[in-house]
Coordinates of C-alpha atoms in Angstrom, one line a residue:
Chain A
M1 CA 25.0 7.1 -18.7
R2 CA 21.5 7.9 -17.6
A3 CA 22.1 9.7 -14.4
G4 CA 25.8 10.2 -14.1
S5 CA 25.7 9.0 -10.5
H6 CA 28.6 7.3 -8.8
L7 CA 26.4 4.2 -8.2
E8 CA 25.7 4.1 -11.9
R9 CA 29.4 4.3 -12.8
V10 CA 30.2 1.4 -10.4
M11 CA 27.5 -0.7 -11.9
E12 CA 28.3 0.2 -15.5
K13 CA 32.0 -0.8 -14.9
G14 CA 30.8 -4.2 -13.7
L15 CA 32.1 -3.6 -10.2
F16 CA 30.4 -5.1 -7.2
A17 CA 28.3 -2.3 -5.8
V18 CA 27.7 -1.5 -2.2
T19 CA 24.9 0.6 -0.7
G20 CA 24.2 1.5 2.9
Q21 CA 21.1 2.7 4.6
L22 CA 20.2 5.8 6.6
I23 CA 16.9 6.0 8.4
P24 CA 16.0 9.7 8.9
P25 CA 15.1 10.6 12.5
K26 CA 11.7 11.0 14.0
G27 CA 12.5 14.7 14.3
N28 CA 14.2 17.5 12.5
D29 CA 17.8 17.2 13.8
A30 CA 20.0 17.8 10.8
G31 CA 23.1 17.3 12.9
G32 CA 22.0 13.8 13.8
V33 CA 21.5 12.9 10.2
K34 CA 25.0 14.2 9.3
K35 CA 26.5 12.3 12.2
K36 CA 24.9 9.0 11.0
A37 CA 25.9 9.7 7.4
E38 CA 29.5 10.3 8.4
L39 CA 29.7 6.7 9.7
L40 CA 29.1 5.5 6.2
R41 CA 31.6 7.6 4.3
G42 CA 34.1 5.6 2.4
Y43 CA 32.4 2.3 3.1
V44 CA 29.5 2.4 0.5
D45 CA 29.0 3.8 -3.0
A46 CA 25.6 5.4 -2.1
V47 CA 23.3 5.6 0.8
N48 CA 19.6 4.7 0.7
V49 CA 17.5 7.2 2.5
T50 CA 14.2 5.6 3.6
D51 CA 10.9 7.3 3.1
N52 CA 8.8 7.1 6.3
Q53 CA 9.6 3.5 6.7
R54 CA 7.1 1.2 8.4
A55 CA 4.6 4.0 7.9
M56 CA 6.1 6.1 10.7
V57 CA 6.4 9.9 10.5
R58 CA 10.1 10.8 10.0
M59 CA 12.1 13.6 8.4
S60 CA 11.4 13.5 4.7
S61 CA 13.7 11.4 2.5
M62 CA 14.2 14.4 0.2
A63 CA 15.4 16.7 3.0
A64 CA 17.7 14.0 4.4
S65 CA 19.0 13.2 0.9
S66 CA 19.8 16.9 0.4
L67 CA 21.8 17.0 3.7
L68 CA 23.8 14.1 2.4
I69 CA 24.5 15.8 -0.9
G70 CA 25.8 18.8 1.1
M71 CA 28.3 16.5 2.8
G72 CA 29.5 15.1 -0.5
L73 CA 27.8 11.7 -0.1
E74 CA 25.5 10.2 -2.7
P75 CA 21.9 9.3 -1.7
V76 CA 19.5 6.8 -3.1
M77 CA 16.3 8.6 -2.3
Q78 CA 13.5 6.3 -1.6
M79 CA 9.9 7.2 -2.5
V80 CA 6.8 5.3 -1.6
T81 CA 3.5 5.5 -3.4
R82 CA 1.6 5.2 -0.1
D83 CA 1.6 8.8 0.9
R84 CA 1.5 10.9 -2.3
N85 CA -0.6 11.0 -5.4
R86 CA 0.9 11.3 -8.9
I87 CA 1.0 15.1 -8.6
A88 CA 3.1 15.0 -5.5
L89 CA 5.3 12.1 -6.6
Q90 CA 6.2 13.8 -9.9
S91 CA 6.7 17.1 -8.2
D92 CA 9.1 15.4 -5.8
I93 CA 11.0 13.8 -8.7
L94 CA 11.5 17.3 -10.2
G95 CA 12.4 18.8 -6.8
S96 CA 14.8 16.1 -5.7
T97 CA 16.7 16.1 -9.0
A98 CA 17.0 19.9 -8.7
L99 CA 18.6 19.4 -5.4
G100 CA 21.1 17.0 -6.9
V101 CA 19.5 13.6 -6.2
K102 CA 20.6 11.1 -9.0
N103 CA 19.4 7.8 -7.7
L104 CA 15.7 7.1 -6.8
L105 CA 14.3 3.9 -5.3
L106 CA 10.6 3.6 -6.0
L107 CA 8.4 1.3 -3.9
T108 CA 5.0 0.8 -2.6
G109 CA 5.7 1.1 1.1
D110 CA 4.3 -0.6 4.2
H111 CA 0.6 -0.2 4.8
P112 CA -0.3 2.7 7.1
C113 CA -2.0 0.4 9.6
L114 CA 1.4 -0.9 10.6
G115 CA 2.7 2.6 11.5
N116 CA 1.9 5.4 13.9
Q117 CA -0.7 7.0 11.7
V118 CA -3.3 4.2 11.4
D119 CA -6.1 6.6 10.6
S120 CA -4.4 8.2 7.7
K121 CA -6.0 8.2 4.2
N122 CA -4.3 5.6 2.2
V123 CA -3.2 7.2 -1.2
H124 CA -1.9 4.5 -3.6
D125 CA -2.8 6.6 -6.6
L126 CA 0.0 4.8 -8.5
D127 CA 1.5 1.5 -7.7
S128 CA 5.3 1.0 -7.7
V129 CA 5.4 -0.4 -11.2
Q130 CA 3.4 2.5 -12.5
L131 CA 5.7 5.0 -10.7
I132 CA 8.8 3.3 -12.2
D133 CA 7.2 3.7 -15.6
C134 CA 6.3 7.3 -14.8
A135 CA 9.9 8.1 -13.8
R136 CA 11.4 6.4 -16.9
R137 CA 9.1 8.5 -19.1
M138 CA 10.1 11.7 -17.3
R139 CA 13.8 10.8 -17.9
E140 CA 13.5 9.4 -21.5
E141 CA 10.6 11.5 -23.0
G142 CA 10.8 14.6 -20.8
K143 CA 7.1 14.2 -20.1
I144 CA 4.9 13.8 -17.1
L145 CA 2.0 11.4 -17.0
G146 CA -0.6 12.5 -19.4
G147 CA 2.0 13.7 -21.9
E148 CA 2.8 17.2 -20.9
G149 CA 6.4 18.3 -21.2
F150 CA 8.5 20.1 -18.6
A151 CA 11.5 22.3 -18.5
G152 CA 14.9 20.6 -17.8
E153 CA 16.0 17.1 -17.7
V154 CA 15.6 14.4 -15.1
G155 CA 18.8 12.4 -15.0
I156 CA 18.1 9.6 -12.6
L157 CA 19.1 6.0 -12.0
I158 CA 15.8 4.2 -11.3
G159 CA 15.8 1.6 -8.6
A160 CA 13.1 -0.8 -7.5
V161 CA 12.7 -3.3 -4.7
V162 CA 11.9 -7.0 -5.2
N163 CA 11.0 -9.5 -2.5
P164 CA 12.0 -13.1 -3.3
F165 CA 10.5 -14.1 0.0
G166 CA 7.0 -13.0 -0.5
D167 CA 4.2 -15.1 -1.9
P168 CA 3.0 -16.2 -4.4
F169 CA 6.6 -17.3 -5.0
E170 CA 6.3 -18.0 -8.7
F171 CA 5.0 -14.5 -9.2
R172 CA 8.1 -12.9 -7.7
V173 CA 10.1 -13.3 -10.9
V174 CA 7.2 -12.0 -13.0
R175 CA 7.1 -9.0 -10.7
L176 CA 10.8 -8.4 -11.3
A177 CA 10.3 -8.6 -15.0
K178 CA 7.5 -6.1 -14.9
K179 CA 9.7 -3.7 -13.0
I180 CA 12.5 -4.1 -15.5
D181 CA 10.1 -3.6 -18.4
A182 CA 8.7 -0.5 -16.7
G183 CA 12.2 1.0 -16.4
A184 CA 14.1 -0.2 -13.4
D185 CA 17.9 0.1 -13.8
F186 CA 18.7 -1.7 -10.6
V187 CA 16.8 -3.6 -7.9
Q188 CA 17.5 -4.2 -4.3
T189 CA 16.1 -7.3 -2.7
Q190 CA 14.5 -7.6 0.8
P191 CA 17.1 -8.9 3.2
V192 CA 18.4 -12.4 2.5
F193 CA 18.3 -14.8 5.4
D194 CA 16.9 -17.8 3.7
M195 CA 19.7 -18.5 1.3
N196 CA 18.1 -21.6 -0.2
R197 CA 15.0 -19.8 -1.3
F198 CA 17.1 -16.9 -2.6
K199 CA 19.1 -19.3 -4.7
E200 CA 15.9 -20.8 -6.1
W201 CA 14.6 -17.4 -7.0
M202 CA 17.9 -16.4 -8.6
G203 CA 17.8 -19.6 -10.7
M204 CA 14.4 -18.5 -12.0
V205 CA 15.8 -15.0 -12.6
R206 CA 18.7 -16.4 -14.7
D207 CA 16.3 -18.8 -16.6
R208 CA 14.6 -15.7 -17.9
G209 CA 17.8 -13.8 -18.5
L210 CA 16.7 -11.0 -16.2
H211 CA 20.1 -10.7 -14.5
E212 CA 21.4 -9.4 -17.8
R213 CA 18.8 -6.7 -18.0
V214 CA 19.1 -5.2 -14.6
H215 CA 21.6 -4.8 -11.8
I216 CA 20.6 -6.9 -8.9
M217 CA 21.7 -6.0 -5.4
A218 CA 21.0 -8.4 -2.6
G219 CA 19.8 -7.0 0.7
V220 CA 21.5 -8.0 3.9
V221 CA 20.7 -7.0 7.5
P222 CA 23.2 -7.5 10.4
L223 CA 21.2 -8.9 13.3
K224 CA 21.9 -7.6 16.8
S225 CA 20.1 -10.2 18.9
A226 CA 17.8 -13.2 18.7
A227 CA 15.0 -10.9 19.7
M228 CA 15.6 -8.7 16.6
A229 CA 15.7 -11.8 14.4
E230 CA 12.4 -12.9 15.9
F231 CA 10.9 -9.4 15.4
L232 CA 12.0 -9.3 11.7
R233 CA 10.4 -12.7 11.2
S234 CA 7.1 -11.9 12.8
G235 CA 6.8 -8.2 12.8
V236 CA 8.2 -6.9 9.5
P237 CA 6.2 -7.7 6.4
G238 CA 8.1 -9.5 3.6
I239 CA 11.0 -10.7 5.7
T240 CA 11.6 -14.4 6.4
V241 CA 14.2 -15.6 8.9
P242 CA 14.8 -19.3 9.0
D243 CA 15.1 -21.3 12.2
N244 CA 18.9 -22.0 11.8
V245 CA 19.6 -18.2 11.8
I246 CA 17.4 -17.7 14.9
G247 CA 19.1 -20.7 16.5
R248 CA 22.6 -19.3 15.9
M249 CA 21.6 -15.9 17.3
A250 CA 20.0 -17.5 20.4
K251 CA 23.1 -19.7 21.2
A252 CA 25.7 -17.0 20.6
S253 CA 27.5 -15.7 23.7
E254 CA 28.1 -12.4 21.9
P255 CA 24.9 -12.1 19.7
A256 CA 25.9 -8.8 18.1
E257 CA 29.2 -10.3 16.9
E258 CA 27.5 -13.4 15.7
G259 CA 25.0 -11.2 13.7
I260 CA 27.8 -9.5 12.0
R261 CA 29.5 -12.8 11.3
I262 CA 26.3 -14.2 9.7
C263 CA 26.0 -11.0 7.6
V264 CA 29.6 -11.3 6.3
E265 CA 29.1 -15.0 5.5
Q266 CA 26.0 -14.0 3.5
I267 CA 27.8 -11.3 1.6
E268 CA 30.7 -13.7 0.8
E269 CA 28.2 -16.2 -0.6
L270 CA 26.3 -13.5 -2.6
K271 CA 29.5 -12.2 -4.1
E272 CA 30.0 -15.5 -5.8
M273 CA 26.5 -15.9 -7.0
E274 CA 26.0 -15.4 -10.8
G275 CA 23.8 -12.4 -11.5
I276 CA 24.3 -10.6 -8.2
H277 CA 25.9 -7.2 -8.9
G278 CA 26.1 -5.8 -5.4
V279 CA 24.8 -5.8 -1.8
H280 CA 22.6 -3.4 0.0
I281 CA 23.6 -3.4 3.6
M282 CA 20.7 -2.4 5.7
T283 CA 22.1 -1.6 9.1
V284 CA 18.8 -0.4 10.6
D285 CA 20.1 2.4 12.8
W286 CA 23.4 0.6 13.4
E287 CA 25.4 2.6 10.9
E288 CA 28.6 2.3 13.0
K289 CA 28.9 -1.3 12.0
A290 CA 28.7 -0.8 8.2
G291 CA 32.4 -0.2 7.9
Q292 CA 33.3 -3.2 9.9
I293 CA 31.0 -5.4 7.8
A294 CA 32.3 -4.0 4.5
E295 CA 35.9 -4.6 5.7
M296 CA 35.3 -8.1 6.9
A297 CA 33.5 -9.0 3.7
G298 CA 36.4 -7.8 1.6
L299 CA 34.4 -4.9 0.0
L300 CA 37.0 -2.2 0.7
P301 CA 38.3 0.0 -0.5
R302 CA 35.4 1.3 -2.4
P303 CA 36.2 2.6 -5.9
V304 CA 36.7 6.3 -6.6
L305 CA 35.6 6.9 -10.1
W306 CA 36.1 10.6 -10.6
Chain B
M1 CA -25.8 -5.0 -3.0
I2 CA -25.2 -2.2 -0.6
K3 CA -24.4 -3.3 3.0
A4 CA -25.1 -1.3 6.1
E5 CA -25.1 -1.7 9.8
Q6 CA -27.0 0.0 12.5
K7 CA -25.3 2.9 14.4
P8 CA -24.9 2.5 18.1
V9 CA -28.3 3.3 19.8
D10 CA -26.6 5.9 22.0
E11 CA -25.5 7.8 18.9
I12 CA -29.0 7.7 17.5
L13 CA -30.5 8.8 20.8
G14 CA -28.1 11.8 20.7
F15 CA -29.5 12.9 17.4
L16 CA -33.0 12.8 18.7
D17 CA -32.5 14.6 22.1
A18 CA -34.6 17.6 21.1
Y19 CA -37.6 15.9 19.5
K20 CA -40.8 14.5 20.8
R21 CA -42.3 13.2 17.5
I22 CA -40.3 11.6 14.7
L23 CA -40.8 9.5 11.6
L24 CA -38.6 6.4 11.4
V25 CA -38.3 5.1 7.8
G26 CA -36.9 1.8 6.7
C27 CA -36.1 0.6 3.2
N28 CA -37.1 -2.8 1.7
G29 CA -34.2 -2.7 -0.7
C30 CA -30.5 -3.4 0.2
A31 CA -30.8 -2.3 3.8
A32 CA -33.5 -5.0 4.4
V33 CA -31.5 -7.7 2.7
C34 CA -28.6 -7.1 5.0
H35 CA -30.9 -6.9 8.1
A36 CA -30.0 -3.3 8.9
G37 CA -33.0 -1.3 7.8
G38 CA -36.0 -3.3 6.7
E39 CA -39.5 -3.5 8.3
R40 CA -38.4 -5.8 11.1
E41 CA -35.5 -3.5 12.0
V42 CA -37.8 -0.5 12.0
A43 CA -40.0 -2.2 14.6
I44 CA -37.1 -3.2 16.8
L45 CA -35.3 0.1 16.6
A46 CA -38.6 2.0 17.4
A47 CA -39.2 -0.1 20.4
T48 CA -35.6 0.3 21.6
L49 CA -35.7 4.1 21.2
R50 CA -39.1 4.4 23.0
M51 CA -37.9 2.4 25.9
A52 CA -34.7 4.3 26.2
R53 CA -36.5 7.6 26.3
K54 CA -39.0 6.3 28.7
K55 CA -36.2 5.4 31.1
L56 CA -35.1 9.0 31.0
G57 CA -38.7 10.0 31.8
Q58 CA -39.2 11.5 28.3
K59 CA -41.8 10.5 25.8
L60 CA -40.9 9.9 22.1
E61 CA -43.6 9.3 19.6
I62 CA -42.3 7.3 16.6
L63 CA -44.3 6.9 13.4
E64 CA -43.0 3.8 11.6
E65 CA -42.8 3.4 7.8
T66 CA -40.8 1.2 5.4
S67 CA -40.4 2.4 1.9
P68 CA -40.0 -0.2 -0.9
R69 CA -36.9 1.6 -2.0
Q70 CA -35.8 5.0 -0.6
C71 CA -33.6 5.7 -3.6
E72 CA -36.6 6.0 -6.0
P73 CA -38.4 9.4 -6.2
E74 CA -41.9 7.9 -6.5
F75 CA -41.5 5.9 -3.3
V76 CA -40.1 8.9 -1.5
D77 CA -43.0 11.0 -2.7
A78 CA -45.3 8.4 -1.2
L79 CA -44.0 9.3 2.3
A80 CA -45.2 12.9 1.9
G81 CA -48.5 12.2 3.6
K82 CA -46.7 10.8 6.7
T83 CA -44.7 13.8 7.8
E84 CA -47.4 15.9 9.4
D85 CA -46.2 17.4 12.7
V86 CA -43.0 15.3 12.5
E87 CA -40.1 17.2 14.0
A88 CA -37.4 15.0 12.5
I89 CA -36.9 11.9 10.3
L90 CA -34.7 9.0 11.1
S91 CA -33.8 6.9 8.1
I92 CA -32.3 3.4 8.3
A93 CA -31.8 3.1 4.5
C94 CA -28.3 3.5 3.1
G95 CA -26.8 6.9 2.6
V96 CA -28.6 7.3 -0.7
G97 CA -31.9 6.8 1.0
V98 CA -31.1 9.3 3.7
Q99 CA -30.1 11.9 1.2
A100 CA -33.2 11.2 -1.0
L101 CA -35.3 12.1 2.1
A102 CA -33.3 15.1 2.9
E103 CA -33.7 16.4 -0.7
R104 CA -37.4 15.8 -0.8
F105 CA -38.3 17.1 2.7
S106 CA -36.2 20.2 2.8
E107 CA -37.9 21.6 6.0
I108 CA -37.4 18.6 8.2
P109 CA -34.1 17.4 9.7
V110 CA -33.1 13.9 8.5
Y111 CA -30.7 11.7 10.5
P112 CA -29.0 8.5 9.5
G113 CA -29.7 5.4 11.7
V114 CA -27.2 3.2 9.9
N115 CA -23.6 3.4 8.7
T116 CA -23.5 2.5 5.0
M117 CA -20.5 0.2 4.7
F118 CA -19.8 -1.1 1.2
M119 CA -21.0 -3.1 -1.8
G120 CA -20.6 -6.7 -1.1
K121 CA -21.9 -10.2 -1.1
T122 CA -23.2 -12.6 1.5
V123 CA -20.5 -15.1 2.6
E124 CA -22.9 -16.9 5.0
P125 CA -26.0 -15.7 6.8
G126 CA -24.9 -12.7 8.9
V127 CA -21.5 -12.3 7.2
W128 CA -21.0 -9.9 4.3
V129 CA -17.8 -8.9 2.6
E130 CA -16.9 -6.1 0.3
R131 CA -16.4 -7.0 -3.4
C132 CA -16.6 -3.7 -5.4
Q133 CA -15.7 -0.1 -5.0
A134 CA -17.5 1.1 -8.1
C135 CA -14.2 2.7 -9.4
G136 CA -15.7 3.1 -12.8
N137 CA -13.2 1.3 -15.0
C138 CA -13.4 -2.4 -14.3
V139 CA -10.2 -4.5 -14.5
L140 CA -11.8 -7.8 -13.6
H141 CA -11.0 -9.2 -17.1
L142 CA -7.2 -8.8 -16.2
T143 CA -7.4 -10.3 -12.8
G144 CA -9.4 -13.5 -13.1
G145 CA -12.6 -11.9 -11.8
I146 CA -11.1 -10.9 -8.5
C147 CA -11.0 -7.1 -7.8
P148 CA -7.6 -5.8 -6.6
V149 CA -9.0 -2.3 -6.1
T150 CA -11.4 -3.7 -3.4
R151 CA -9.5 -6.6 -2.1
C152 CA -5.9 -5.4 -2.0
A153 CA -5.2 -3.0 0.9
K154 CA -2.9 -1.0 -1.4
Q155 CA -5.1 -1.2 -4.5
L156 CA -2.1 -2.5 -6.5
L157 CA -2.8 -3.2 -10.2
N158 CA 0.5 -4.9 -11.2
G159 CA 0.9 -7.7 -8.7
P160 CA 1.4 -8.2 -5.0
C161 CA 3.5 -6.1 -2.8
G162 CA 6.4 -7.6 -0.8
G163 CA 4.2 -8.0 2.3
S164 CA 2.2 -11.0 1.0
R165 CA 3.1 -14.2 2.7
D166 CA 1.4 -17.6 2.9
G167 CA -1.6 -16.1 1.1
V168 CA -2.1 -13.4 3.8
C169 CA -1.9 -9.6 3.6
E170 CA 0.6 -7.7 5.7
I171 CA -2.1 -5.7 7.4
D172 CA -3.0 -8.5 9.8
G173 CA -2.9 -12.3 10.0
E174 CA -6.3 -12.8 8.6
T175 CA -7.0 -10.8 5.5
P176 CA -6.4 -12.9 2.4
C177 CA -3.9 -11.5 -0.1
A178 CA -5.9 -10.4 -3.2
W179 CA -3.0 -11.1 -5.5
Q180 CA -2.5 -14.6 -4.1
A181 CA -6.2 -15.2 -5.0
I182 CA -5.7 -13.7 -8.4
Y183 CA -2.6 -15.8 -9.0
D184 CA -4.3 -19.0 -8.0
R185 CA -7.4 -18.3 -10.1
L186 CA -5.4 -17.4 -13.2
K187 CA -3.3 -20.5 -12.8
A188 CA -6.4 -22.6 -12.4
T189 CA -7.9 -21.2 -15.6
G190 CA -4.7 -21.3 -17.6
Q191 CA -4.4 -17.5 -17.9
L192 CA -1.1 -16.8 -16.0
D193 CA 0.2 -14.9 -19.0
R194 CA -2.2 -12.0 -18.0
L195 CA 0.1 -11.3 -15.0
E196 CA 2.8 -10.2 -17.4
L197 CA 0.7 -7.3 -18.7
F198 CA 1.6 -3.8 -17.6
V199 CA -1.5 -2.1 -16.2
P200 CA -1.2 1.6 -16.6
A201 CA -2.1 4.2 -14.0
K202 CA -5.8 4.3 -13.3
R203 CA -8.0 7.2 -14.3
W204 CA -9.3 7.8 -10.8
G205 CA -10.1 11.4 -11.5
R206 CA -12.1 10.8 -14.6
E207 CA -13.9 7.6 -14.0
S208 CA -13.9 7.3 -10.2
R209 CA -15.1 8.8 -7.0
D210 CA -12.7 11.7 -6.9
R211 CA -14.7 14.1 -9.1
G212 CA -17.9 14.7 -7.3
P213 CA -21.0 12.7 -8.0
R214 CA -20.9 10.6 -11.1
T215 CA -23.9 10.5 -13.3
I216 CA -25.2 8.0 -15.9
V217 CA -27.5 9.3 -18.5
R218 CA -29.4 6.8 -20.7
G219 CA -31.0 8.8 -23.4
D220 CA -33.2 5.9 -24.5
L221 CA -34.8 5.8 -21.1
K222 CA -34.9 9.5 -20.3
Q223 CA -38.4 11.1 -20.6

């Protein structure tokens, strides 16, 4: 055990893992965070807490993660390289683990020009692969970048994000391999809508044996409406939504129900796929549906491992 | 070479409000090559400023000079005889030239007439694009001769982010993805194995711009 987190236990036991998502508010309402988090209790093994996603200013992922820990829920604290240099990133790894965070998800983050701080100074001191390497060294060698030691131990499960739907397509598996080599214990993918492309990518992953070196969780997003599907396709970097999904949403008399049906179908297909070790259900501010999706997809009850 | 573009005329006029006699200095180096600050631009800008002031009913006397290279001390020294009774200097060289004048003529205010933009190349006449950020630790051998520090909006060194689609960066629908270009080039040259290499964290603080002005000393050339 590297972190002793619940998520790690689930993965190590070879169980199909489930994570949810909590987007901290554009404000400092701790009560609101707790209310959203309560909707996920019992339905997921851990909750991803996003870090100023889409480059919008929100409550910090560390603070929101700490609120979850206080409620007895397990966070996967996300950290992006966009806003902090290596001093701040390493400081936050020390700080968050002191607060009880045991799972980190390390990623680059959307570019500032897509958010509400377009004039900000873009940091990107480290890239996500370098940050994964840095976190692994902190855990395994007890050293920060540059080689200096620190007091205490950093017990963390290191997560990364991979996008099978970005280009150049052939590089996407190389990118996964680099993240595994750097120290990723698990990866979550960008939301799967294009199942054909995802299967093609997983084939390449298996050809290299990468599914045996890392826990792969496939991302899913329940759609609320055809407009949301269209927005994800055109407005969110790295997400592709094929025409047949848009078509089903557009034709549905109850689009929200259709979106959940599509999501459940995807999970059922992913559960059967060789090399997939779990799903990351990104409800995008629709936490109240996480339980229903987990129930319908046969993911309940979640294991209790201590 | 260094690329620059002229500041808006109104901004320049604002700098010069209080003056009646100025020296306008162009540069025949980079600023001339990118048509921002050579002899021709000195003449056009001087005429524009005179006319604008005349419209306001105020006279502005402008002495016009173009230095071979404003970044070289001997050429800057050569301007010493031209500054008599000059209340201010307007330079349309790059930021290096402006500062060279400010250091040399310590009693005279010096203003920039151009915005210094980047180091780049000519794509076609009138179009320039950035190609180098002088980060001080070149990685072009790893990336097929295409610079991710300059051309990737996130300066990623280990491959493309998730936002790259159809060869285009996530920041807009037009900026090419640097890593798509790197991938294509390495593929074409049979060097795709380079993508597998882990590129460690860059030494921005020791080799790059984040430590005050960098200095090169060549002992063999130093007098």
